[in-house]
Every structure is written in structure tokens, then in C-alpha cells.
Short mmCIF file of C-alpha atoms in Angstrom, two decimals:
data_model
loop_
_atom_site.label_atom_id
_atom_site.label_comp_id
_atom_site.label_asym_id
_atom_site.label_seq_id
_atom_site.Cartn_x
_atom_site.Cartn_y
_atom_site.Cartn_z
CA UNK A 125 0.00 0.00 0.00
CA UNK A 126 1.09 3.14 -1.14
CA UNK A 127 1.19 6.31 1.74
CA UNK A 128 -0.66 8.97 0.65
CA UNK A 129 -1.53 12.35 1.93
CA UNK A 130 -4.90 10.24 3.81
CA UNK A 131 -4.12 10.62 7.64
CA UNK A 132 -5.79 8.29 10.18
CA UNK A 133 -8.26 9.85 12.45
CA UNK A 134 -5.83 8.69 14.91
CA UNK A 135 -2.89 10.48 13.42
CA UNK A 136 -4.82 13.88 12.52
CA UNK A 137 -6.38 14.16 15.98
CA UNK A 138 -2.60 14.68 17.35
CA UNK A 139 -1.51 18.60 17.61
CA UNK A 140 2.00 18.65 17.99
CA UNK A 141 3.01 20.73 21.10
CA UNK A 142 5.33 24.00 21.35
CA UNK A 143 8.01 21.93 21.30
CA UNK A 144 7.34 20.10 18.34
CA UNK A 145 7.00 23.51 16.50
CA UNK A 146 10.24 25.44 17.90
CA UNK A 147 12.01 22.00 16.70
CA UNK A 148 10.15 22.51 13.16
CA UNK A 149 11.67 25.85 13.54
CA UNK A 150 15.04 25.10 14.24
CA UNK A 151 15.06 22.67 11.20
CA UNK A 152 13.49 25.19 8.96
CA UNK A 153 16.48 27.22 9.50
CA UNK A 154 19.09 25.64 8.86
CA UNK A 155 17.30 24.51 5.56
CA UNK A 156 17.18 27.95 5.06
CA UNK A 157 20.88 29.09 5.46
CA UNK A 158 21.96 26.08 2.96
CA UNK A 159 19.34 27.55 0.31
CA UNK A 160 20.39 31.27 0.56
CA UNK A 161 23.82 30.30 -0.19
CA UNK A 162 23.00 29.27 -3.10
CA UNK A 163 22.71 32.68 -5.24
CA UNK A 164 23.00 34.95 -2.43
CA UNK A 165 27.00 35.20 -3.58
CA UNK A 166 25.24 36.18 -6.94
CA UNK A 167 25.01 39.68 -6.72
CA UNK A 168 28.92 40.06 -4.62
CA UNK A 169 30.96 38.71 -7.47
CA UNK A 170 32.14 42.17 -8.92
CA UNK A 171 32.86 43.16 -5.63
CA UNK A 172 34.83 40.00 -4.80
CA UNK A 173 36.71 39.98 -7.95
CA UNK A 174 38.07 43.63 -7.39
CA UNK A 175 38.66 43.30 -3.73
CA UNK A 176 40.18 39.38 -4.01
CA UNK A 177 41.59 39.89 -8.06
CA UNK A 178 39.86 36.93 -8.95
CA UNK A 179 40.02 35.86 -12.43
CA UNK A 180 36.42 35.15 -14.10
CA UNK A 181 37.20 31.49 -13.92
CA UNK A 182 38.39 31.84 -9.69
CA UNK A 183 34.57 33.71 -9.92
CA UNK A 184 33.21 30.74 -11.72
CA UNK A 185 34.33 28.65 -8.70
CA UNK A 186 33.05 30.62 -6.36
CA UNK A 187 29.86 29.41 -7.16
CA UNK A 188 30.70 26.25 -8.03
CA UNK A 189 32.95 25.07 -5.05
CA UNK A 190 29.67 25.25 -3.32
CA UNK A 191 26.94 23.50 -6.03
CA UNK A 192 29.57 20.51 -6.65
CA UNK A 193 30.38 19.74 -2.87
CA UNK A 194 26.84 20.18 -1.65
CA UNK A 195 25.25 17.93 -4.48
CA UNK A 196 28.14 14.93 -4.26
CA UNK A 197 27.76 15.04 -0.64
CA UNK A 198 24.20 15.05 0.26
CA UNK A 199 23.32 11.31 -0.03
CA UNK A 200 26.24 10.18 2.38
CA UNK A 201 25.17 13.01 4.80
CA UNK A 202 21.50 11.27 4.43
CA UNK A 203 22.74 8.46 5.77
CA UNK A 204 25.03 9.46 8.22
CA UNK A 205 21.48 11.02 9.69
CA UNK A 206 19.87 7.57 9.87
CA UNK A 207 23.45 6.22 11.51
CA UNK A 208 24.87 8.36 13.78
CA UNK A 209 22.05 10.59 14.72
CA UNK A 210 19.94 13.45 13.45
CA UNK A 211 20.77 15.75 15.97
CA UNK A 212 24.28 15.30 15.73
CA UNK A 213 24.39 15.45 12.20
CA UNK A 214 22.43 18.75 12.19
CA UNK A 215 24.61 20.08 14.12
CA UNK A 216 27.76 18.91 13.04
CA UNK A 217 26.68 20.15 10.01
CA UNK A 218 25.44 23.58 10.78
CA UNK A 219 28.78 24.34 12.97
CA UNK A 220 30.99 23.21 9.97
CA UNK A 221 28.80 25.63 7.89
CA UNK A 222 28.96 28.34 10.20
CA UNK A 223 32.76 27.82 10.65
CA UNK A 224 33.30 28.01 6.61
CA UNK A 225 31.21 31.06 6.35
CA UNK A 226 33.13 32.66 8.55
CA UNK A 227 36.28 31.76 7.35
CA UNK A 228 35.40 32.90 3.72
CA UNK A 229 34.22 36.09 4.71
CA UNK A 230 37.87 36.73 6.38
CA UNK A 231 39.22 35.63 3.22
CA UNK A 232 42.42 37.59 2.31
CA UNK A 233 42.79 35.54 -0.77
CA UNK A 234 40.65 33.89 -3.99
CA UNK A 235 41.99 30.46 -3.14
CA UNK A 236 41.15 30.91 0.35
CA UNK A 237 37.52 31.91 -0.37
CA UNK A 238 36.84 28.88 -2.91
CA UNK A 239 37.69 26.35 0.15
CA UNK A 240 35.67 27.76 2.42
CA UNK A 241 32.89 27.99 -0.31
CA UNK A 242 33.59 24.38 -0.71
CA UNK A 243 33.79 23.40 3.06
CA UNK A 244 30.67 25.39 3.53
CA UNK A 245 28.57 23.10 0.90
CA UNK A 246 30.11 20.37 2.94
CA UNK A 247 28.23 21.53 5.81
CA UNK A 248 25.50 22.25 4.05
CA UNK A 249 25.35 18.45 2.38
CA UNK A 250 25.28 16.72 5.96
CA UNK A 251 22.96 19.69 7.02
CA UNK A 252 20.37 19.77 4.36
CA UNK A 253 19.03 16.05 4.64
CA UNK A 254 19.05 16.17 8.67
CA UNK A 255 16.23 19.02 8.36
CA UNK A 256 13.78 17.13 6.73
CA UNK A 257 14.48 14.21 9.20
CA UNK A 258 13.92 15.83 12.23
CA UNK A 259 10.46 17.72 10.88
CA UNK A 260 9.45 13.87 9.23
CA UNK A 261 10.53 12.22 12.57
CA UNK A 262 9.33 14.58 14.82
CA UNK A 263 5.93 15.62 13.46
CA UNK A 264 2.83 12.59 13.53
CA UNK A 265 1.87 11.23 10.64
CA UNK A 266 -1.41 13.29 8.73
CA UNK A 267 -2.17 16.82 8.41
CA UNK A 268 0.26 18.07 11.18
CA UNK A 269 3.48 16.34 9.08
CA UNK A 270 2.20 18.05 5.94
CA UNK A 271 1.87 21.44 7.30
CA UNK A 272 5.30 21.28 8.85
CA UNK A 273 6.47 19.89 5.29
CA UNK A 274 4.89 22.91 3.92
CA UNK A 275 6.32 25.00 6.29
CA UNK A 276 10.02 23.36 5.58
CA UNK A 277 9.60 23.62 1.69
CA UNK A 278 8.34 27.34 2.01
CA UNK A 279 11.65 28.60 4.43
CA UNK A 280 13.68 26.61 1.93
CA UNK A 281 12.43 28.22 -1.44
CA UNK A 282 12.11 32.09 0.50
CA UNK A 283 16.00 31.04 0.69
CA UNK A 284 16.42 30.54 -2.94
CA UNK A 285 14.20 33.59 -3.88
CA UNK A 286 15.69 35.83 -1.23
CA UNK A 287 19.13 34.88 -2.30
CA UNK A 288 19.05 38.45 -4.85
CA UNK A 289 17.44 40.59 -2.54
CA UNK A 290 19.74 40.01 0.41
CA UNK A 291 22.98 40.09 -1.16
CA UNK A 292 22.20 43.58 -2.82
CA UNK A 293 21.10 44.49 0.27
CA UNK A 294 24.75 43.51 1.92
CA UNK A 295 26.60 44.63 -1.02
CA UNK A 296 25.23 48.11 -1.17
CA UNK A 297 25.22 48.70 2.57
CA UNK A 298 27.80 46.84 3.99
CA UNK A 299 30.46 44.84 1.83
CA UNK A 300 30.58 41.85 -0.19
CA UNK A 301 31.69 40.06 3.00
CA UNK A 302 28.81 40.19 4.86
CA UNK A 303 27.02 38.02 2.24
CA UNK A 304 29.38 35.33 4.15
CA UNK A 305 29.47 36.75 7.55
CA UNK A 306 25.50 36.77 8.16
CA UNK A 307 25.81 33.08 8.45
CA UNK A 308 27.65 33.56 11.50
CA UNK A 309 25.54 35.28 13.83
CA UNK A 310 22.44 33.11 12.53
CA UNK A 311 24.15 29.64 12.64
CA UNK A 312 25.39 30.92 16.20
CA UNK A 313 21.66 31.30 17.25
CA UNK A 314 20.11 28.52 15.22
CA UNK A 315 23.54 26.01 16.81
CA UNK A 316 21.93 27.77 20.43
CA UNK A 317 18.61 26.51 19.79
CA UNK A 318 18.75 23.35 18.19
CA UNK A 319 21.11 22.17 21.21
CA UNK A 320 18.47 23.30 23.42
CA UNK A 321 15.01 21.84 21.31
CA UNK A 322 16.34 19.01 18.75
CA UNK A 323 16.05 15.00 20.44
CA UNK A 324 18.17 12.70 19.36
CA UNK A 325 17.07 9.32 17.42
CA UNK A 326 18.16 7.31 14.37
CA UNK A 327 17.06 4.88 12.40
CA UNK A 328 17.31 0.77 13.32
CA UNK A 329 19.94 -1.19 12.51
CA UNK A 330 23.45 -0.95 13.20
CA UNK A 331 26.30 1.75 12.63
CA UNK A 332 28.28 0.53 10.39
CA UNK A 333 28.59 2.79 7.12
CA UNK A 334 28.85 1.50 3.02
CA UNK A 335 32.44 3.19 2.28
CA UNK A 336 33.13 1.55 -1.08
CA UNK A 337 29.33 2.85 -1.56
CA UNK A 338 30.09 6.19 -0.14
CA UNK A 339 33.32 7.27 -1.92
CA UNK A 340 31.27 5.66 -5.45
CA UNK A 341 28.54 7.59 -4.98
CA UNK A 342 29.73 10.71 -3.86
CA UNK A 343 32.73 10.70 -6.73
CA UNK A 344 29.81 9.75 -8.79
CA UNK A 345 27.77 12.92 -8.24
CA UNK A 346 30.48 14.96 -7.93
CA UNK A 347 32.05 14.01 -11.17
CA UNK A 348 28.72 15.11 -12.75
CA UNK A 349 28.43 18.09 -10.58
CA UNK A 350 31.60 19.26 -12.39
CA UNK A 351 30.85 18.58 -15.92
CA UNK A 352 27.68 20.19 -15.80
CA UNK A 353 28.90 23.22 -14.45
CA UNK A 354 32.23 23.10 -17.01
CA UNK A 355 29.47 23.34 -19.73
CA UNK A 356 28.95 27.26 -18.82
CA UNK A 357 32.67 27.63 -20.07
CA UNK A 358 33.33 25.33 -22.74
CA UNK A 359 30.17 23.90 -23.66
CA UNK A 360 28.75 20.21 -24.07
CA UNK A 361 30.96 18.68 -26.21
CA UNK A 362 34.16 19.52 -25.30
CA UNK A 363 36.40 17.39 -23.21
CA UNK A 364 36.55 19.17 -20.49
CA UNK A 365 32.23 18.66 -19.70
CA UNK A 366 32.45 15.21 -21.11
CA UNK A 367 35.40 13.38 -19.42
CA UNK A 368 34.23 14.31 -15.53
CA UNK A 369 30.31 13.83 -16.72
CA UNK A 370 30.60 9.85 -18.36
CA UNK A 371 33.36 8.50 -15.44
CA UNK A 372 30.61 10.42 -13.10
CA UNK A 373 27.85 8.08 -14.56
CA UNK A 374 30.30 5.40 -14.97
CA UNK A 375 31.23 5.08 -11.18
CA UNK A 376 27.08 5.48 -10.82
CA UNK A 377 26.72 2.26 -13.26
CA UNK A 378 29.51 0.85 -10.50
CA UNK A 379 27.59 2.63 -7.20
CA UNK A 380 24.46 1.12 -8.26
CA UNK A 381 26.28 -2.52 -9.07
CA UNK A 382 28.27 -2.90 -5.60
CA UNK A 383 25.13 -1.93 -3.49
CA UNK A 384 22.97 -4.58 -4.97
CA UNK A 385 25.10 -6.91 -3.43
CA UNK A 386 26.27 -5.31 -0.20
CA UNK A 387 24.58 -6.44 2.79
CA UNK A 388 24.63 -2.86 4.84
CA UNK A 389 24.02 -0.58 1.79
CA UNK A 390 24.59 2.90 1.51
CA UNK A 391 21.34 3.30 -0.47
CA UNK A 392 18.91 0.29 0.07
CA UNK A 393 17.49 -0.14 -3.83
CA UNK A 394 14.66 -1.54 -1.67
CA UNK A 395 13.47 2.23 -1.83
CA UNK A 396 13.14 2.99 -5.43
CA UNK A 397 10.58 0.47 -5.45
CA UNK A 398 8.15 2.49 -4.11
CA UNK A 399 6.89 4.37 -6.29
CA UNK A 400 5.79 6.80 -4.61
CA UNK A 401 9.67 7.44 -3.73
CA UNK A 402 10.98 7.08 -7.22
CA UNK A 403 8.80 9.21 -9.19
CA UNK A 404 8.59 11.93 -6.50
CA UNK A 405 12.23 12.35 -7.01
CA UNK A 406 12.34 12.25 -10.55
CA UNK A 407 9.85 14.78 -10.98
CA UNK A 408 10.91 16.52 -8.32
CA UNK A 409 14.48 16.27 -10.15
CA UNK A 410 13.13 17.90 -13.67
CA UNK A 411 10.77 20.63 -12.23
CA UNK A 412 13.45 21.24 -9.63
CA UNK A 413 15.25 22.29 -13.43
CA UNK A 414 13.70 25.16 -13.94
CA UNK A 415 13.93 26.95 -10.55
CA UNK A 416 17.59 27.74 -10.32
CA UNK A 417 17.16 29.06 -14.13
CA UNK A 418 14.11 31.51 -13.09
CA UNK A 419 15.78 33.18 -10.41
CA UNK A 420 19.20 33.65 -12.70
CA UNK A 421 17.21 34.86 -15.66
CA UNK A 422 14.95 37.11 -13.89
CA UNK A 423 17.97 38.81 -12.30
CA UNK A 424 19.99 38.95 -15.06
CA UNK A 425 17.10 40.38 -17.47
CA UNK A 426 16.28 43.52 -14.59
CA UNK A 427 19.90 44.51 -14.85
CA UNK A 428 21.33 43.64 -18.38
CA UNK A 429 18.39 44.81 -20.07
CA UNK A 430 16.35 47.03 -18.10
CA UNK A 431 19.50 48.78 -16.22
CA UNK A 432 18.35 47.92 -12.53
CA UNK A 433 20.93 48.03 -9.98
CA UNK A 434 21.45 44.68 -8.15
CA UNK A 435 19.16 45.88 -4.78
CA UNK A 436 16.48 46.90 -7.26
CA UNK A 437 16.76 43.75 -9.27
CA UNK A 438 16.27 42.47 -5.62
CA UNK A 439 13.32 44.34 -4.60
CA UNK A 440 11.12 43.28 -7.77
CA UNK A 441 11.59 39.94 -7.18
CA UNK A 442 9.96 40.28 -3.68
CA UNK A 443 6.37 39.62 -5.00
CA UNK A 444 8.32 36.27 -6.25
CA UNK A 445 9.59 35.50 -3.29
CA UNK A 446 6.34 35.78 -1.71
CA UNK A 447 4.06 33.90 -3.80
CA UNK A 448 6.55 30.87 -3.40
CA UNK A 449 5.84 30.84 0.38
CA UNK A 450 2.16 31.64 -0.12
CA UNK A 451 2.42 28.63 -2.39
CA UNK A 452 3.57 26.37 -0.23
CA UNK A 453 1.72 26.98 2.93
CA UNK A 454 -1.55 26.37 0.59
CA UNK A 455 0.17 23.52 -0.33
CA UNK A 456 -1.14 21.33 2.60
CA UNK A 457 -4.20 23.06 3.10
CA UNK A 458 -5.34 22.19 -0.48
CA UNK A 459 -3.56 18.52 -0.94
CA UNK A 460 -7.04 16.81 1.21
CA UNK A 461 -9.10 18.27 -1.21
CA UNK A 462 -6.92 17.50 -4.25
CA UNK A 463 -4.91 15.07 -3.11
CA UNK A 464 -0.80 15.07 -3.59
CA UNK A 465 -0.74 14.37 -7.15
CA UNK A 466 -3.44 16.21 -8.86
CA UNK A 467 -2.05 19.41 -6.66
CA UNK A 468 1.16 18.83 -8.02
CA UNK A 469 0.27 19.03 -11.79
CA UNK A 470 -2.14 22.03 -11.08
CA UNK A 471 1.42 23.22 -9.62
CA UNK A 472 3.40 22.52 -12.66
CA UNK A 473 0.52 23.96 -14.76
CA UNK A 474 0.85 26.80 -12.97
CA UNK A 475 4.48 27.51 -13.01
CA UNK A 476 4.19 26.48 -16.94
CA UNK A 477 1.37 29.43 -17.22
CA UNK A 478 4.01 31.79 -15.83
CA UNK A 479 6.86 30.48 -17.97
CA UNK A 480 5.24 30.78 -20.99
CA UNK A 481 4.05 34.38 -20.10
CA UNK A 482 7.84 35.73 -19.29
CA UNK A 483 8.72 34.21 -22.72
CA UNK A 484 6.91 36.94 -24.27
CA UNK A 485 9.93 39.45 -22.70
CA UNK A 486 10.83 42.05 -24.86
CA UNK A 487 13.47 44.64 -24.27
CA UNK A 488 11.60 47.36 -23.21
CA UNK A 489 9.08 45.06 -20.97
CA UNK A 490 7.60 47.20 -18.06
CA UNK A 491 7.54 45.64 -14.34
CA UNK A 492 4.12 45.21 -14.10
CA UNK A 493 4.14 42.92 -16.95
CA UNK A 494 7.05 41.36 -17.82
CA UNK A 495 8.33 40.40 -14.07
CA UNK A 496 5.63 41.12 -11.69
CA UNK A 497 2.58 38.98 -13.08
CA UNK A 498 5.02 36.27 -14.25
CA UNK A 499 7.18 35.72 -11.66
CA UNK A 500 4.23 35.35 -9.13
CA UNK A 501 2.35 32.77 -11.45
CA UNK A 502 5.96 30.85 -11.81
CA UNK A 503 6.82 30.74 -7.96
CA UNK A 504 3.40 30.19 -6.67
CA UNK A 505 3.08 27.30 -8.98
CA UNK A 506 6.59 25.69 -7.73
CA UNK A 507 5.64 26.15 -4.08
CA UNK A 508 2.26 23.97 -4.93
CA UNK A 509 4.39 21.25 -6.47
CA UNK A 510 7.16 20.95 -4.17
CA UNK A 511 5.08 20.48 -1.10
CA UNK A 512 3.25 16.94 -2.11
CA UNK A 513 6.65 15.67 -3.77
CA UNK A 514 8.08 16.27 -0.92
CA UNK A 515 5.42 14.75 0.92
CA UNK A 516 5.05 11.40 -1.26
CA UNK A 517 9.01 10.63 -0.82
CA UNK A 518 9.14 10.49 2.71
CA UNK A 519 5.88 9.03 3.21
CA UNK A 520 7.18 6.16 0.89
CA UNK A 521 10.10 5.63 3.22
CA UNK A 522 10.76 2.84 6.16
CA UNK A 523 11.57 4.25 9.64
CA UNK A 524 15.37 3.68 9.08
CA UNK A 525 15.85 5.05 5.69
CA UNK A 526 14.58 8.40 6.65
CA UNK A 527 16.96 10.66 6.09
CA UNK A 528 18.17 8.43 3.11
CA UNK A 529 15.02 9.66 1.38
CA UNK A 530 15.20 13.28 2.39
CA UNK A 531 18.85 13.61 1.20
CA UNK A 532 17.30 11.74 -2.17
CA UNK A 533 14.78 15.13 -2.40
CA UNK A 534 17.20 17.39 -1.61
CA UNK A 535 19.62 15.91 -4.04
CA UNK A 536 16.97 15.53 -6.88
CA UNK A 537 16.25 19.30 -6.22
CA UNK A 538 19.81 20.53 -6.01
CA UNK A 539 21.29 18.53 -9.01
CA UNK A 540 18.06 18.94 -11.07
CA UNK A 541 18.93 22.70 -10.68
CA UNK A 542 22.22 23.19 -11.11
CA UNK A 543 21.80 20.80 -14.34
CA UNK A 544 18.72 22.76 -15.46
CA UNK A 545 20.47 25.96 -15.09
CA UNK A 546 23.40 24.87 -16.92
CA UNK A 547 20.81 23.71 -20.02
CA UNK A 548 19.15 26.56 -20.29
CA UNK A 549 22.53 28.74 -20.02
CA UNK A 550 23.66 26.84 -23.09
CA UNK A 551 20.26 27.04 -24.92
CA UNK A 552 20.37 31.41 -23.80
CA UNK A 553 24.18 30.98 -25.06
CA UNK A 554 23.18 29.66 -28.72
CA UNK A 555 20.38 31.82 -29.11
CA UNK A 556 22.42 34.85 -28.29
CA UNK A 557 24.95 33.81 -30.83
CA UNK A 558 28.13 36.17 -28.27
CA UNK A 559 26.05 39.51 -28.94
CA UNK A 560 24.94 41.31 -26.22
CA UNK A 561 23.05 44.12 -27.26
CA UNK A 562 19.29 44.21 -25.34
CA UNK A 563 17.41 42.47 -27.72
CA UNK A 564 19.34 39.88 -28.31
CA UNK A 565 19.92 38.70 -24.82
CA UNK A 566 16.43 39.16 -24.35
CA UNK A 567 15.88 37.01 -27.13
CA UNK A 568 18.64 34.37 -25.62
CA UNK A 569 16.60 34.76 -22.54
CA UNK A 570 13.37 34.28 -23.82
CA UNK A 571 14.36 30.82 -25.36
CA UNK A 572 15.47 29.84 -22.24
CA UNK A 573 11.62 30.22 -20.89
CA UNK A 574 10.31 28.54 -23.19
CA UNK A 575 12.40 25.54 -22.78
CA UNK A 576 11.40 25.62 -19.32
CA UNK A 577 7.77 25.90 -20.15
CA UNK A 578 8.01 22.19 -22.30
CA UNK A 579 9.93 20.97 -19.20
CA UNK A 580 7.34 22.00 -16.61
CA UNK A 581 4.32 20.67 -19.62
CA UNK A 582 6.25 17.06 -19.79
CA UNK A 583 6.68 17.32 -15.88
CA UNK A 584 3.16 17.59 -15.73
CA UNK A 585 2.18 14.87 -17.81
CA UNK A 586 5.10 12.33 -16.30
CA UNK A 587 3.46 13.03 -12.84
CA UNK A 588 -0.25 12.29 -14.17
CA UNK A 589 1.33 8.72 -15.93
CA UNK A 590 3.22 7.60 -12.62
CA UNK A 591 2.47 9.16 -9.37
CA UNK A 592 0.43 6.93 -7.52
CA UNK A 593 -3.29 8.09 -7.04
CA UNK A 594 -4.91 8.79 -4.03
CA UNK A 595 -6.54 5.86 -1.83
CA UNK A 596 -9.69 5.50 -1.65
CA UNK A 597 -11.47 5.29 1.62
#
């Protein structure tokens, strides 16, 4: 029997206390700070490359020291969760992150800022898949586990949408730094209360962790990690993307291979058949595609073409960053009406609406209409669909391969963005053809919402086809 988003009467009587909530709270959090740090770097680069005399590629890496450790890491610091212990995870994982932030916002050198940039995603992999544990493990079963879902998917996309607006912010008022150092003060507070809030617990089963399984899987990801972000240099075909992304599938053929015959796996391929687990995540994975590209685009587009400074570029996106969080919070109110899949398409339908409409950008577009009505119809529609993915893969998961599952989401949604992004680059890239007068980036840009609008459309239809349907009482 497949879980769905039906609760037992048993399960939505129970209203999780204070506690429960400030625990919710803590998790949200940290979920939050490993989102932001994302693209909130976006908006500092100038600044860092004048201050640090980083070349464009040392810039390149500041972005991608991050994406690459965070994504190769995640699934290993899933498990760890399940192991060792959520709490200790979470905060392992937060105090590394804090720690890296820190240092990199000290940074008297460009080397010295891409390891801590890389340290930090680190801490963010082993973070990341421990905050969806604790709100799963802590939070009943029914209505009260979906809200807090909704609640953890809402902080985590206001941290991708508010990525813009608060590094323009610290770039205009204080320095480039502070889009580092603001993690300090924060973790500091979140470390504080998550010692004081968070239980511990962990799955069954022994402690004994898959290293052959591990270092495969993580190379693995990595390895692809790298090519795909190589392709924003030198393109698809060129060594350089395709050497690091085949041996990345390769040692995934070999990851996948070795764990069907270990007896303590890393990743138990006991979960991908559920299939409410398996297509969660790979829808999850190719709407999760066009995110990372909406944000970039939209930014880009206010200050390339329409001459906004980066803290105005920021400020029109608020009404973005808004609707996301409206959109998920309606997520669970609407899913026992709906149910999980049929709110998801209407989510992806959505989102597709709003893609489509921003394709019709032009260079002289006005706010009202070529980033305001768009980018609200786009970000609501992504909070609707992330909520019940989110909420079919962990309901699909066993007690002890908890936080296997939520490092599964949060890798599907962090690779399937930084490998959207890197698609749609290329497909702006070709389009543009190296000009860069106003109308032809918009053009370039344009393209690249359209793409995103088929995505989203075969999304849609993938999730009608295999998403399981709602039970029937």
C-alpha cells in the first residue's frame, strides 16, 4: 500500500506541542541558510573579484565550489542522519557551515575563499538532509506532518528567492563580506537553539557505514556536478564537460552494481521500489530544473536589459519571493481536497502558465508585466508542487531510511537545478549567438523560458502517468 496524503483519524487528531514547532523551527532554519547560499554570492561577485583579483574562472568557482560539494555530498550526509544521529548530524553540520562562512568572509585571498565555499557546501550536504528528518521524525503522521512539510519547503524556497534581494542588500550597505558573515551570527543562534530543542534518534539497525558505496557515490555525483557546471565555459561537447560527466555516470553504473550486493548498503534499492519514492524524485528532479534558471534569468534580465541596480533587481523579485511561500503553505491546506498528485500538476501547470508568459519578454518590458505577473504565477506554482513531492518521498520511506530519502529530495532538487540551469545557459548561449546588445539577450533569454515551459508541460504529464493516485477510503 502506497502512503498517501490520507491521515488516520488517529494520526490527525494529534496537535504537535510548542516543542514540536520550535524544533520545526530550528530545522526550517538551517534549511534555510543552505538555500540562501546558493545565489545569495550572486550579486557580490564584482565586488569579490576587485577586492580578491579573482580571475572570471576563480569567480566561476566561487559558485561552483559550493553546487559541486553540496550535491556529491548530500546522499552520504542522508545516511550518516539515519546512523549516527539526526541531531548530531544537524549540528555537526550547521557548525561546519557556520565555521566556513566565517572563514570565507575573512578571506584575504581567492583560493582561500573557494575552500571555504567548498567546506561550507560540505556543511551544508550533511545539514540539508538532517532538516527534513527531524520535521518527518518529529511531526505525527497526517495533516500536522504536511503542514510542517509545507512550512520546511516554504523557508527553503524564500531562501532561494531571497538569495538576490539580500545580497544587494549587503553589497550596497555593507560589503561583499557580509554576504558570508551573516551566516555567523544566525548559525550561532540557530547552533543555540537546536542544542536546546532538537532530540536525538536514528534509524534501526546498526552503525556501520557503506564506504566503497560512499566514496562511489559521492565521486559519482560529484564528477557530474563538475561537468555540468564546465558546460557554462566550454560547452557540451568539449572534453573538459564530457570526461568528468561519463566516469561520473560510470562510477554510478559501479555505485548502483556494488550496493545490490552489499549487505549494509549505503542506499537500500529496496526504496526505489516504491513508487511513490521514485517518481517523486524524478519529478521533483526535472521541475526542480527550472527553478535555479528563473531566479538567474529574472535577475539577469532587470539589470542587463532594463538597467536595474542589483538591490532593485532584488526588490522586484519580492512579490516572487512571496508567492513561493504563499504557495507552499496552501500547499497542505489544499492537498485533502486534491490530493498530492493532482495538486502537483495544477502546480506545474501553474508555473508552466508563468513560464510561458515571461517568454513573451521584450526589451523594453515594463515591471508590471514582464516580471511582476510572471514571476508570481511561476513561484506560486513551484511552491504547490514541491510540497506533495516532498510529501510522497518520505511518506514512501521505512523508519530507518529516513533521512536516506530526504537527502534523495534534496539531491533531486539541487542537481536537477544546477543541471537545469546549466541547459538553459547553453540554450540562452546559442540563441544569443556572443552579442549582447538588449534584444538579443532578451531574445537568448526568452528561449530559455520557453524551454522551461516544455519541461514544466512534460513534468506535468510524467506526474499524471506515474504518481500513484490517491486511496480510496
Amino acid at each position: 500500500m502506497v502512503p498517501t496524503e490520507s491521515a488516520t483519524d488517529h494520526a490527525a487528531s494529534v496537535r504537535p506541542d510548542r516543542r514540536t514547532w520550535l524544533v520545526v523551527l530550528a530545522a526550517c532554519a538551517g534549511q534555510f541558510l543552505v538555500v540562501l547560499d546558493v545565489s545569495v554570492v550572486n550579486v557580490a561577485l564584482p565586488s569579490m573579484r576587485t577586492d580578491l583579483g579573482l580571475s572570471a574562472l576563480g569567480l566561476q568557482w566561487v559558485l561552483n565550489a559550493y553546487s559541486i560539494t553540496f550535491a556529491g555530498f548530500m546522499l552520504l550526509g542522508g545516511r550518516a542522519a539515519d546512523l549516527f544521529g539526526r541531531k548530531r548530524m544537524f549540528l555537526l553540520g550547521l557548525g561546519l557551515f557556520t565555521a566556513a562562512s566565517a572563514a570565507g568572509g575573512l578571506a584575504e585571498d581567492g583560493w582561500q575563499l573557494v575552500a571555504a565555499r567548498a567546506v561550507q557546501g560540505l556543511g551544508a550536504a550533511v545539514l540539508a538532509p538532517a532538516t527534513l528528518t527531524i520535521v518527518t521524525a518529529t511531526v505525527p503522521a497526517g495533516p500536522a506532518r504536511t503542514r510542517a512539510i509545507g512550512t520546511w519547503t516554504a523557508v527553503g524556497a524564500a531562501g532561494g528567492a531571497a538569495g538576490g534581494f539580500v545580497g544587494g542588500v549587503l553589497v550596497d550597505l555593507l560589503s561583499w563580506r557580509w554576504v558570508l558573515l551573516i551566516n555567523v551570527p544566525v548559525g550561532v543562534l540557530v547552533l543555540v537553539g537546536a542544542v536546546l530543542w532538537l532530540s536525538e534518534s536514528r534509524g534501526p539497525g546498526g552503525r556501520r557505514l557503506d564506504l566503497p558505496g560512499a566514496v562511489l557515490v559521492t565521486g559519482g555525483l560529484a564528477a557530474v556536478a563538475y561537468g555540468i557546471v564546465q558546460t557554462e565555459e566550454v560547452g557540451w561537447g568539449d572534453p573538459a564537460t564530457l570526461v568528468p560527466l561519463l566516469g561520473g555516470l560510470a562510477l554510478l553504473g559501479v555505485f548502483v552494481a556494488v550496493e545490490a550486493r552489499t549487505a549494509e548498503p549505503l542506499v537500500p534499492l529496496k526504496v526505489f521500489r516504491s513508487r511513490a519514492v521514485s517518481a517523486a524524485n524524478v519529478t521533483l528532479l526535472l521541475c526542480a530544473s527550472t527553478s535555479f534558471g528563473m531566479w538567474f534569468f529574472m535577475t539577469v534580465y532587470a539589470q542587463n536589459v532594463l538597467g536595474y541596480t542589483p538591490l532593485q533587481a532584488g526588490l522586484a523579485l519580492i512579490p516572487s519571493s512571496v508567492s513561493v511561500i504563499v504557495g507552499s503553505k496552501l500547499g497542505p491546506r489544499l492537498m485533502p481536497v486534491t490530493g498530492a498528485r493532482n495538486l502537483a500538476v495544477i502546480g506545474a501547470l501553474v508555473a508552466a502558465t508563468g513560464f510561458g508568459w515571461q517568454s513573451t519578454m521584450t526589451a523594453d518590458g515594463t515591471f508590471l508585466t514582464i516580471i511582476l505577473g510572471p514571476g508570481i504565477l511561476m513561484m506560486a506554482g513551484m511552491g504547490l508542487l514541491i510540497t506533495p513531492l516532498a510529501t510522497l518521498a518520505t511518506s514512501g520511506a521505512g523508519p530507518g531510511d529516513a533521512g536516506l530519502v530526504s537527502g534523495l529530495v534534496n539531491t533531486s532538487r539541487t542537481m536537477g537545478g544546477a543541471l537545469g540551469l546549466s541547459i538553459l545557459s547553453t540554450v540562452a548561449a546559442a540563441r544569443t549567438g556572443g552579442a549582447t546588445s538588449p534584444e538579443a539577450l532578451t531574445a537568448g533569454y526568452a528561449l530559455a523560458f520557453r524551454t522551461a515551459t516544455g519541461v514544466l508541460l512534460a513534468g506535468a504529464v510524467l506526474m499524471l502517468l506515474w504518481l500513484p493516485r490517491p486511496e480510496r477510503r
